[in-house]
PDB file of C-alpha atoms in Angstrom:
ATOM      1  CA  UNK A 422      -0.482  24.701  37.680  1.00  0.00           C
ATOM      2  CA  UNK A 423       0.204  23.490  34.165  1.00  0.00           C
ATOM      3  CA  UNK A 424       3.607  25.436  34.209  1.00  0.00           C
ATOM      4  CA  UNK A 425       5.016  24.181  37.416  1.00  0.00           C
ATOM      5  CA  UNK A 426       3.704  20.321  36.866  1.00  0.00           C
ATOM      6  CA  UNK A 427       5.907  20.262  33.437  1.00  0.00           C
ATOM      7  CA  UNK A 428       8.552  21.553  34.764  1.00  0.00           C
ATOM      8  CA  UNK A 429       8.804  19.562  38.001  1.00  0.00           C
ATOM      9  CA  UNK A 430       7.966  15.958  35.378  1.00  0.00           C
ATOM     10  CA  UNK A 431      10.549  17.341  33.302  1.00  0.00           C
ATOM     11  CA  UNK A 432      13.223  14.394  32.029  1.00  0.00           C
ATOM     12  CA  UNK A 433      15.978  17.310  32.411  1.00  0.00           C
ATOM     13  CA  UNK A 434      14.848  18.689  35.828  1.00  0.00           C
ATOM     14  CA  UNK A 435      18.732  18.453  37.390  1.00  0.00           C
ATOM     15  CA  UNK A 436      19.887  20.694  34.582  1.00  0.00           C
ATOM     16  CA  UNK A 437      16.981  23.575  34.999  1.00  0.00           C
ATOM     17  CA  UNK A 438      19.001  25.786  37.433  1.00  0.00           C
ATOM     18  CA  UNK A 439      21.579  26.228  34.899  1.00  0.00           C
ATOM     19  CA  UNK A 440      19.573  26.602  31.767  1.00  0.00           C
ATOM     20  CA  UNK A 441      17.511  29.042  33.802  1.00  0.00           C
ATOM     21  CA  UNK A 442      20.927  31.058  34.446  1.00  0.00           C
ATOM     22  CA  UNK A 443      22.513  30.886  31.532  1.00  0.00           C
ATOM     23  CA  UNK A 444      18.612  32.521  29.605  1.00  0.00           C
ATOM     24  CA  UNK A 445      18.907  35.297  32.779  1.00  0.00           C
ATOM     25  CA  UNK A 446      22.612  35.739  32.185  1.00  0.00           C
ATOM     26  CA  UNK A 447      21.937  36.217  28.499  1.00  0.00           C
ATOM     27  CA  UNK A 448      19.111  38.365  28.664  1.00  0.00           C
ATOM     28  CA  UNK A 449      20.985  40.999  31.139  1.00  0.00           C
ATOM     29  CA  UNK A 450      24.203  40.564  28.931  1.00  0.00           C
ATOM     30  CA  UNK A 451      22.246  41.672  25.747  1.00  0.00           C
ATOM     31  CA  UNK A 452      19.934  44.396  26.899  1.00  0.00           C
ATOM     32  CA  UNK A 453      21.405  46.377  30.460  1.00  0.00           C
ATOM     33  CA  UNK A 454      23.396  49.641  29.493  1.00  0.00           C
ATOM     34  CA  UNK A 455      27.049  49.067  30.518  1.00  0.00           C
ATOM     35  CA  UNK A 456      26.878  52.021  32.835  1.00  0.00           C
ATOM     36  CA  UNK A 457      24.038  51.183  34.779  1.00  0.00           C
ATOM     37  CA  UNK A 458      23.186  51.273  38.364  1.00  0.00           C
ATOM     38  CA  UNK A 459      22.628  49.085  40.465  1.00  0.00           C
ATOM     39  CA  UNK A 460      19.158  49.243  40.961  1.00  0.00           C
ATOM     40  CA  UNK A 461      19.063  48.655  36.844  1.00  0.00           C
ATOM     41  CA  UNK A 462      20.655  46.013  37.060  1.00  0.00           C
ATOM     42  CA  UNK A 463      18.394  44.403  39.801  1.00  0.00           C
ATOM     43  CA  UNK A 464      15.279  45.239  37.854  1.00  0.00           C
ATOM     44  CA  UNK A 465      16.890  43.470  34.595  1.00  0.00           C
ATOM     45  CA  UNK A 466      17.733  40.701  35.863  1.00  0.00           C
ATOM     46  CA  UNK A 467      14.122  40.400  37.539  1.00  0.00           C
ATOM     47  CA  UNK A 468      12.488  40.582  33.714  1.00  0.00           C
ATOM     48  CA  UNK A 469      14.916  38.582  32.648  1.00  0.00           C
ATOM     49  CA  UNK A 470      13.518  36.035  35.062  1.00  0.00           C
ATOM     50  CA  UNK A 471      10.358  36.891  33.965  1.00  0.00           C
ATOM     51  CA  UNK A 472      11.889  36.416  30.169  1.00  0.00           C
ATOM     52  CA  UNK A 473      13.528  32.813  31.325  1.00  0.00           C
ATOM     53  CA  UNK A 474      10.235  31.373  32.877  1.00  0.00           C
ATOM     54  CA  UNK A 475       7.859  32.729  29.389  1.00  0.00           C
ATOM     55  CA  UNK A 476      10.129  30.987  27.243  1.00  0.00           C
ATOM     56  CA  UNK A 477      10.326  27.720  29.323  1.00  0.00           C
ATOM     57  CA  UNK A 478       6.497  28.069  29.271  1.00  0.00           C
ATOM     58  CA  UNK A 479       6.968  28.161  25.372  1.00  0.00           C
ATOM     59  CA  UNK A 480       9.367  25.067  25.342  1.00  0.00           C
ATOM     60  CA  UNK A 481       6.667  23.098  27.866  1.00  0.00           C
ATOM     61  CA  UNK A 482       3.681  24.256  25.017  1.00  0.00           C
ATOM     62  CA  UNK A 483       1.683  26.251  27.622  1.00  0.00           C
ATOM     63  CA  UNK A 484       1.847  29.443  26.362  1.00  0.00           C
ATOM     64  CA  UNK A 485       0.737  29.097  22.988  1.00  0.00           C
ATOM     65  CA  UNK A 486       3.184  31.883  21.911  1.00  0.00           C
ATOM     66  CA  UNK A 487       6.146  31.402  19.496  1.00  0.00           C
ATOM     67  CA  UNK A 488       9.890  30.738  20.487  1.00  0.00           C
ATOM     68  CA  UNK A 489      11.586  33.747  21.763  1.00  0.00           C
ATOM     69  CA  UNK A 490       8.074  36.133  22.091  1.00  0.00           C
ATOM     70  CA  UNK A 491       8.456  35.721  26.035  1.00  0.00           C
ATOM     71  CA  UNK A 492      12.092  37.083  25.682  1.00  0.00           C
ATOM     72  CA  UNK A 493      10.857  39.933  23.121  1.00  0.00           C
ATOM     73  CA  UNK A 494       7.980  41.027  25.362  1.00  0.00           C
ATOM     74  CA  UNK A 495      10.494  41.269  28.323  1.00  0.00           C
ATOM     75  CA  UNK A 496      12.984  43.305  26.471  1.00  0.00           C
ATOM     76  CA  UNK A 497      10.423  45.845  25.534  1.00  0.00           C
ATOM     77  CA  UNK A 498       8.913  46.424  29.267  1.00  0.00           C
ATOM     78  CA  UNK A 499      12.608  46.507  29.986  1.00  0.00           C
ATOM     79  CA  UNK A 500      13.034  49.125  27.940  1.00  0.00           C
ATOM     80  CA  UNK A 501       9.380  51.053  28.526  1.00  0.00           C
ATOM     81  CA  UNK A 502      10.878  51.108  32.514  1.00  0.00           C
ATOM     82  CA  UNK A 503      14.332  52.510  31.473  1.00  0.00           C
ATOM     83  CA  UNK A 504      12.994  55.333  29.143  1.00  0.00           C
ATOM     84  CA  UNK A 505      10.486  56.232  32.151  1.00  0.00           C
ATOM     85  CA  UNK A 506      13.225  56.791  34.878  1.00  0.00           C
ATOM     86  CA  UNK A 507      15.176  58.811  32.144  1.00  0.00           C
ATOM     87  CA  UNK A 508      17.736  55.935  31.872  1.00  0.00           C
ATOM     88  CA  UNK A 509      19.539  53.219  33.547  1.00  0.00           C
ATOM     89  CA  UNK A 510      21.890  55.563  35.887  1.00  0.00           C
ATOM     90  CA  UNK A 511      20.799  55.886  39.630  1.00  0.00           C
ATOM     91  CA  UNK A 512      17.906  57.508  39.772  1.00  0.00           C
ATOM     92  CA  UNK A 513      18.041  57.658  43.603  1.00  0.00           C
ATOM     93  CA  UNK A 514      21.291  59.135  43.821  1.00  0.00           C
ATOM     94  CA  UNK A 515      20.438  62.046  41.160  1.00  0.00           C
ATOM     95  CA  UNK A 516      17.573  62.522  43.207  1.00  0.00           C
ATOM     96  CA  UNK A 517      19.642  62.987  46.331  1.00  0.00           C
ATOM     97  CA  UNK A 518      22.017  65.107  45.002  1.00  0.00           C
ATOM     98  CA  UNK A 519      19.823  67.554  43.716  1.00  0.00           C
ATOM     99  CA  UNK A 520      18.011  67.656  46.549  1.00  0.00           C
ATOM    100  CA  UNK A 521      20.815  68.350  48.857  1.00  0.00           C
ATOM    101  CA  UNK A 522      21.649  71.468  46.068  1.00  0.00           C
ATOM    102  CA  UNK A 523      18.553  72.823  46.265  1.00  0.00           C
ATOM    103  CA  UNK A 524      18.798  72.790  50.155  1.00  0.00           C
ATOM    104  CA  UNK A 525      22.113  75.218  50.060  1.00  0.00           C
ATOM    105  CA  UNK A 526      20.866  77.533  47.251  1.00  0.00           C
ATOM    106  CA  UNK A 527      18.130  77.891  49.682  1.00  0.00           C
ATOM    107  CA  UNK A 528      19.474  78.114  52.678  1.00  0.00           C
ATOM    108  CA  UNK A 529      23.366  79.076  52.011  1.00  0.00           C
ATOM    109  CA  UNK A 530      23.076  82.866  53.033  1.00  0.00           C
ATOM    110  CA  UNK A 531      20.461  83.559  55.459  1.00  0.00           C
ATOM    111  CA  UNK A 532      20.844  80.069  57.737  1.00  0.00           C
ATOM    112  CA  UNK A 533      24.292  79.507  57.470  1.00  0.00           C
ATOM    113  CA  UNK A 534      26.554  82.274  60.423  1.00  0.00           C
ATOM    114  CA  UNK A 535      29.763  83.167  58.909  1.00  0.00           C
ATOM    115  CA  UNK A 536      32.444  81.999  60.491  1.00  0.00           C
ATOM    116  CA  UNK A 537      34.016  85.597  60.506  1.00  0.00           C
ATOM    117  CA  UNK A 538      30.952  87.264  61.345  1.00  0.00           C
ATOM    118  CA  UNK A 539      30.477  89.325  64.336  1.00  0.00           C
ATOM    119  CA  UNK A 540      29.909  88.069  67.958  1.00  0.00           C
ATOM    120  CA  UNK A 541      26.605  89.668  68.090  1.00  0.00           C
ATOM    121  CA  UNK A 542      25.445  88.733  65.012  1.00  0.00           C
ATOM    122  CA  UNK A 543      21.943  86.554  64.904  1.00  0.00           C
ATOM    123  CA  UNK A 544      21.270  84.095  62.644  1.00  0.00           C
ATOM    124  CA  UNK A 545      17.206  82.665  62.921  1.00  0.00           C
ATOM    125  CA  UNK A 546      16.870  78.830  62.664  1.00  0.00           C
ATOM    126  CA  UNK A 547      20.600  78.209  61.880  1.00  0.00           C
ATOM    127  CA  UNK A 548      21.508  75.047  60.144  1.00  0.00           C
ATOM    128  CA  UNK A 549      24.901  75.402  60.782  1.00  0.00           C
ATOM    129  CA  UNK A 550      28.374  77.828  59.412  1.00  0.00           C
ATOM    130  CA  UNK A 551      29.640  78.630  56.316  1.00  0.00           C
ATOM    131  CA  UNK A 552      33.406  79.463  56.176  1.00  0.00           C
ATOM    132  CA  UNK A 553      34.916  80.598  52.632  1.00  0.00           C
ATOM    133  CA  UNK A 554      38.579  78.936  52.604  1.00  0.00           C
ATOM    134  CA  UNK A 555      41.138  79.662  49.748  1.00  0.00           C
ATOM    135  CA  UNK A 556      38.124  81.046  47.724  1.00  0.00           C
ATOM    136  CA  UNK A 557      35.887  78.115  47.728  1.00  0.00           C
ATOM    137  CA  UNK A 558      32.809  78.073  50.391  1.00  0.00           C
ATOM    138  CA  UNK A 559      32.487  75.063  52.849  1.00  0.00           C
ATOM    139  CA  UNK A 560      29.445  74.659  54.929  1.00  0.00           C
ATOM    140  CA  UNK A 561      29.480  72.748  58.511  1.00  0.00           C
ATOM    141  CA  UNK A 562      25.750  71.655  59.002  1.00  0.00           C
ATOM    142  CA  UNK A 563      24.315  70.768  62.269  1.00  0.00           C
ATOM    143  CA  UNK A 564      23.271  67.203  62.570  1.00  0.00           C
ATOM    144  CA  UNK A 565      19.922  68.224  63.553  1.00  0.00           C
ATOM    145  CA  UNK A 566      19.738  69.684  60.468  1.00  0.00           C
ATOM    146  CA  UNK A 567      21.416  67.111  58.478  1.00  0.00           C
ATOM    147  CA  UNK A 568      19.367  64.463  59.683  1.00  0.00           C
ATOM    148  CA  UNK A 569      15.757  66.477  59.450  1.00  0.00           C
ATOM    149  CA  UNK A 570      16.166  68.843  56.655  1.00  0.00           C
ATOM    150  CA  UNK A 571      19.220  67.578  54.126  1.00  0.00           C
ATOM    151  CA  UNK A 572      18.239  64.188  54.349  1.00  0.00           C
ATOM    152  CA  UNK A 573      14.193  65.137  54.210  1.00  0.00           C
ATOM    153  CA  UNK A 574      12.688  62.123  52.225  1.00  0.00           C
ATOM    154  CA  UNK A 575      15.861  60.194  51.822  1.00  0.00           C
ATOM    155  CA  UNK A 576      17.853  57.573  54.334  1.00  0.00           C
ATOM    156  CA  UNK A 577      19.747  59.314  56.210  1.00  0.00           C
ATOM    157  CA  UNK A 578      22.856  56.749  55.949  1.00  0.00           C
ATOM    158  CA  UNK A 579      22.415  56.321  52.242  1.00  0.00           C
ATOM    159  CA  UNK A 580      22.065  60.614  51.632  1.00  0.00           C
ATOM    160  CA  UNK A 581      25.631  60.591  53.841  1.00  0.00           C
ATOM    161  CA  UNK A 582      27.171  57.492  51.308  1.00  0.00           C
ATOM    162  CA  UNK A 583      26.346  59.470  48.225  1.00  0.00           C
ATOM    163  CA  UNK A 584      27.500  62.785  49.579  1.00  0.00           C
ATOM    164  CA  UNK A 585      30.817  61.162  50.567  1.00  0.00           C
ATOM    165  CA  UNK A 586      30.868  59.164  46.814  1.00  0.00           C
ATOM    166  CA  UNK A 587      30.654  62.626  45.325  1.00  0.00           C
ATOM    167  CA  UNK A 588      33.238  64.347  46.929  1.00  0.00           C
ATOM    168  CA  UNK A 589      30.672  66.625  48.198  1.00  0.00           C
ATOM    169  CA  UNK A 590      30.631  65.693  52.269  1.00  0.00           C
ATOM    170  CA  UNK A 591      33.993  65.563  53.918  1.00  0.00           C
ATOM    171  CA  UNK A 592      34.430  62.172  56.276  1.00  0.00           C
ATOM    172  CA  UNK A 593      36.411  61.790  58.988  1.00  0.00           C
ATOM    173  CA  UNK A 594      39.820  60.223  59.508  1.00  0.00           C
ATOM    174  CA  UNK A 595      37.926  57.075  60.181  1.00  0.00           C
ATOM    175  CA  UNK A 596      35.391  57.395  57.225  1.00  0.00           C
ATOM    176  CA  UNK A 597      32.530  58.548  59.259  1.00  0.00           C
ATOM    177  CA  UNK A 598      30.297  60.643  57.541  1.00  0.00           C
ATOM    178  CA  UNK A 599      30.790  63.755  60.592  1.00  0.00           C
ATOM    179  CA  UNK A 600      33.843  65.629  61.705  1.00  0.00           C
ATOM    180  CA  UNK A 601      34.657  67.308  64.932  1.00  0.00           C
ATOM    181  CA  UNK A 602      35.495  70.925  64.009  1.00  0.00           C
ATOM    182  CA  UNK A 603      35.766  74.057  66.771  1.00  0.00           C
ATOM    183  CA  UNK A 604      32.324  75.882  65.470  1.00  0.00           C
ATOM    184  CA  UNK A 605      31.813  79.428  66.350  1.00  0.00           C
ATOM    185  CA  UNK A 606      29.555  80.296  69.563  1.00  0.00           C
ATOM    186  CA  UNK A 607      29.643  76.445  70.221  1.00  0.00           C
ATOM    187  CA  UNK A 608      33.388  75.476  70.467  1.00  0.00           C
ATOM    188  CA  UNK A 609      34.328  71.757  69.413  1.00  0.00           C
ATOM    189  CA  UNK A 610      31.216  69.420  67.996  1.00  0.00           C
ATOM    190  CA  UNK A 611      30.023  67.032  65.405  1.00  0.00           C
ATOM    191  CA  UNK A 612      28.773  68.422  62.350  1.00  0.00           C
ATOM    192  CA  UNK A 613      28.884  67.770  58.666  1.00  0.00           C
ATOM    193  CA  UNK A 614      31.110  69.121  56.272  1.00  0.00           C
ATOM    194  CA  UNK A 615      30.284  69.791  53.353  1.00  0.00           C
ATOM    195  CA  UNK A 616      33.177  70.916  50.496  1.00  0.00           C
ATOM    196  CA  UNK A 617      32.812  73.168  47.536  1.00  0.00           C
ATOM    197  CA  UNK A 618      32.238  69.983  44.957  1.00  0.00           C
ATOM    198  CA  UNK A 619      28.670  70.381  44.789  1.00  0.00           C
ATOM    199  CA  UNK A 620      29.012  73.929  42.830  1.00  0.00           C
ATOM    200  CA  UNK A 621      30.893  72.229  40.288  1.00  0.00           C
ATOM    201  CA  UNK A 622      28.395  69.424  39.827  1.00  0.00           C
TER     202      UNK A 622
END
């Protein structure tokens, strides 16, 4: 390939890692939001490879194109992806998040047993307790449920990290993402539990 023979002949090949880093390092510098994610980030600095290698292409003569067009054409697919995933936050964790909402505005009342309710009451395919303390509500979710129905579509391990990032899932003393609490009609278990944050979000 025309691209890869000049740059393998070049006279300068020892110092093509660096220029190559210092054209990425630029590119991401000048055009990722200072808020974003991580997964931005990741996808700049893959068009800013993209934007490196065009304008190498350039120097070399094989593109035809004029300095800095590679870099331009980057930028603006950059910027095409950004404005299609409504911005450069986490579009995974929003995602999460408001999926885990919609799961208690659901589900809060009819799967959830009060922890105060009455011996004999029934509640059909529980997901877990609900327990109001000091005014605010807390749910304890099964890990059945947590696993099948909170986490639906999502890893479960990454749906427990950003729960526990947004103060909306209660770890343990050791950071893991269950407790042990004394549950009602079960006695002491592993469950999940979750805090009143998410009514705030």
């Amino acid at each position: 390939m025309p691209f890869s023979k000049s740059v393998t002949e070049a006279e300068n090949l020892a110092a093509l890692p660096d220029t190559i880093k210092q054209l990425t390092a630029q590119f991401v510098a000048d055009n990722l939001p200072a808020d974003a994610s991580g997964q931005a980030h990741r996808v700049c600095a893959r068009f800013a490879l993209i934007a490196a290698a065009g304008e190498l292409a350039t120097y070399y003569g094989i593109t035809g194109w004029q300095p800095g067009e590679a870099e331009r054409a980057a930028v603006t697919c950059f910027k095409a992806w950004l404005e299609q995933r409504g911005g450069a936050g986490n579009q995974e964790r929003a995602a999460i998040l408001g999926s885990v909402k919609a799961f208690f505005e659901t589900h809060g009342d009819a799967r959830f047993t009060d922890f105060s309710a009455p011996d004999n009451s029934r509640t059909i395919n529980r997901a877990g307790f609900r327990k109001t303390d000091n005014g605010a509500m807390r749910f304890y979710v099964l890990p059945e449920s947590f696993k099948n129905e909170v986490c639906a579509g999502f890893d479960m391990r990454t749906v427990a990290r950003v729960l526990i990032e947004a103060g909306w899932l209660e770890p343990d003393s050791e950071g893991k993402s269950s407790v042990r609490e004394c549950l009602p009609d079960i006695g002491r278990t592993r469950c999940y539990k979750f805090t009143s944050a998410m009514w705030d979000a």
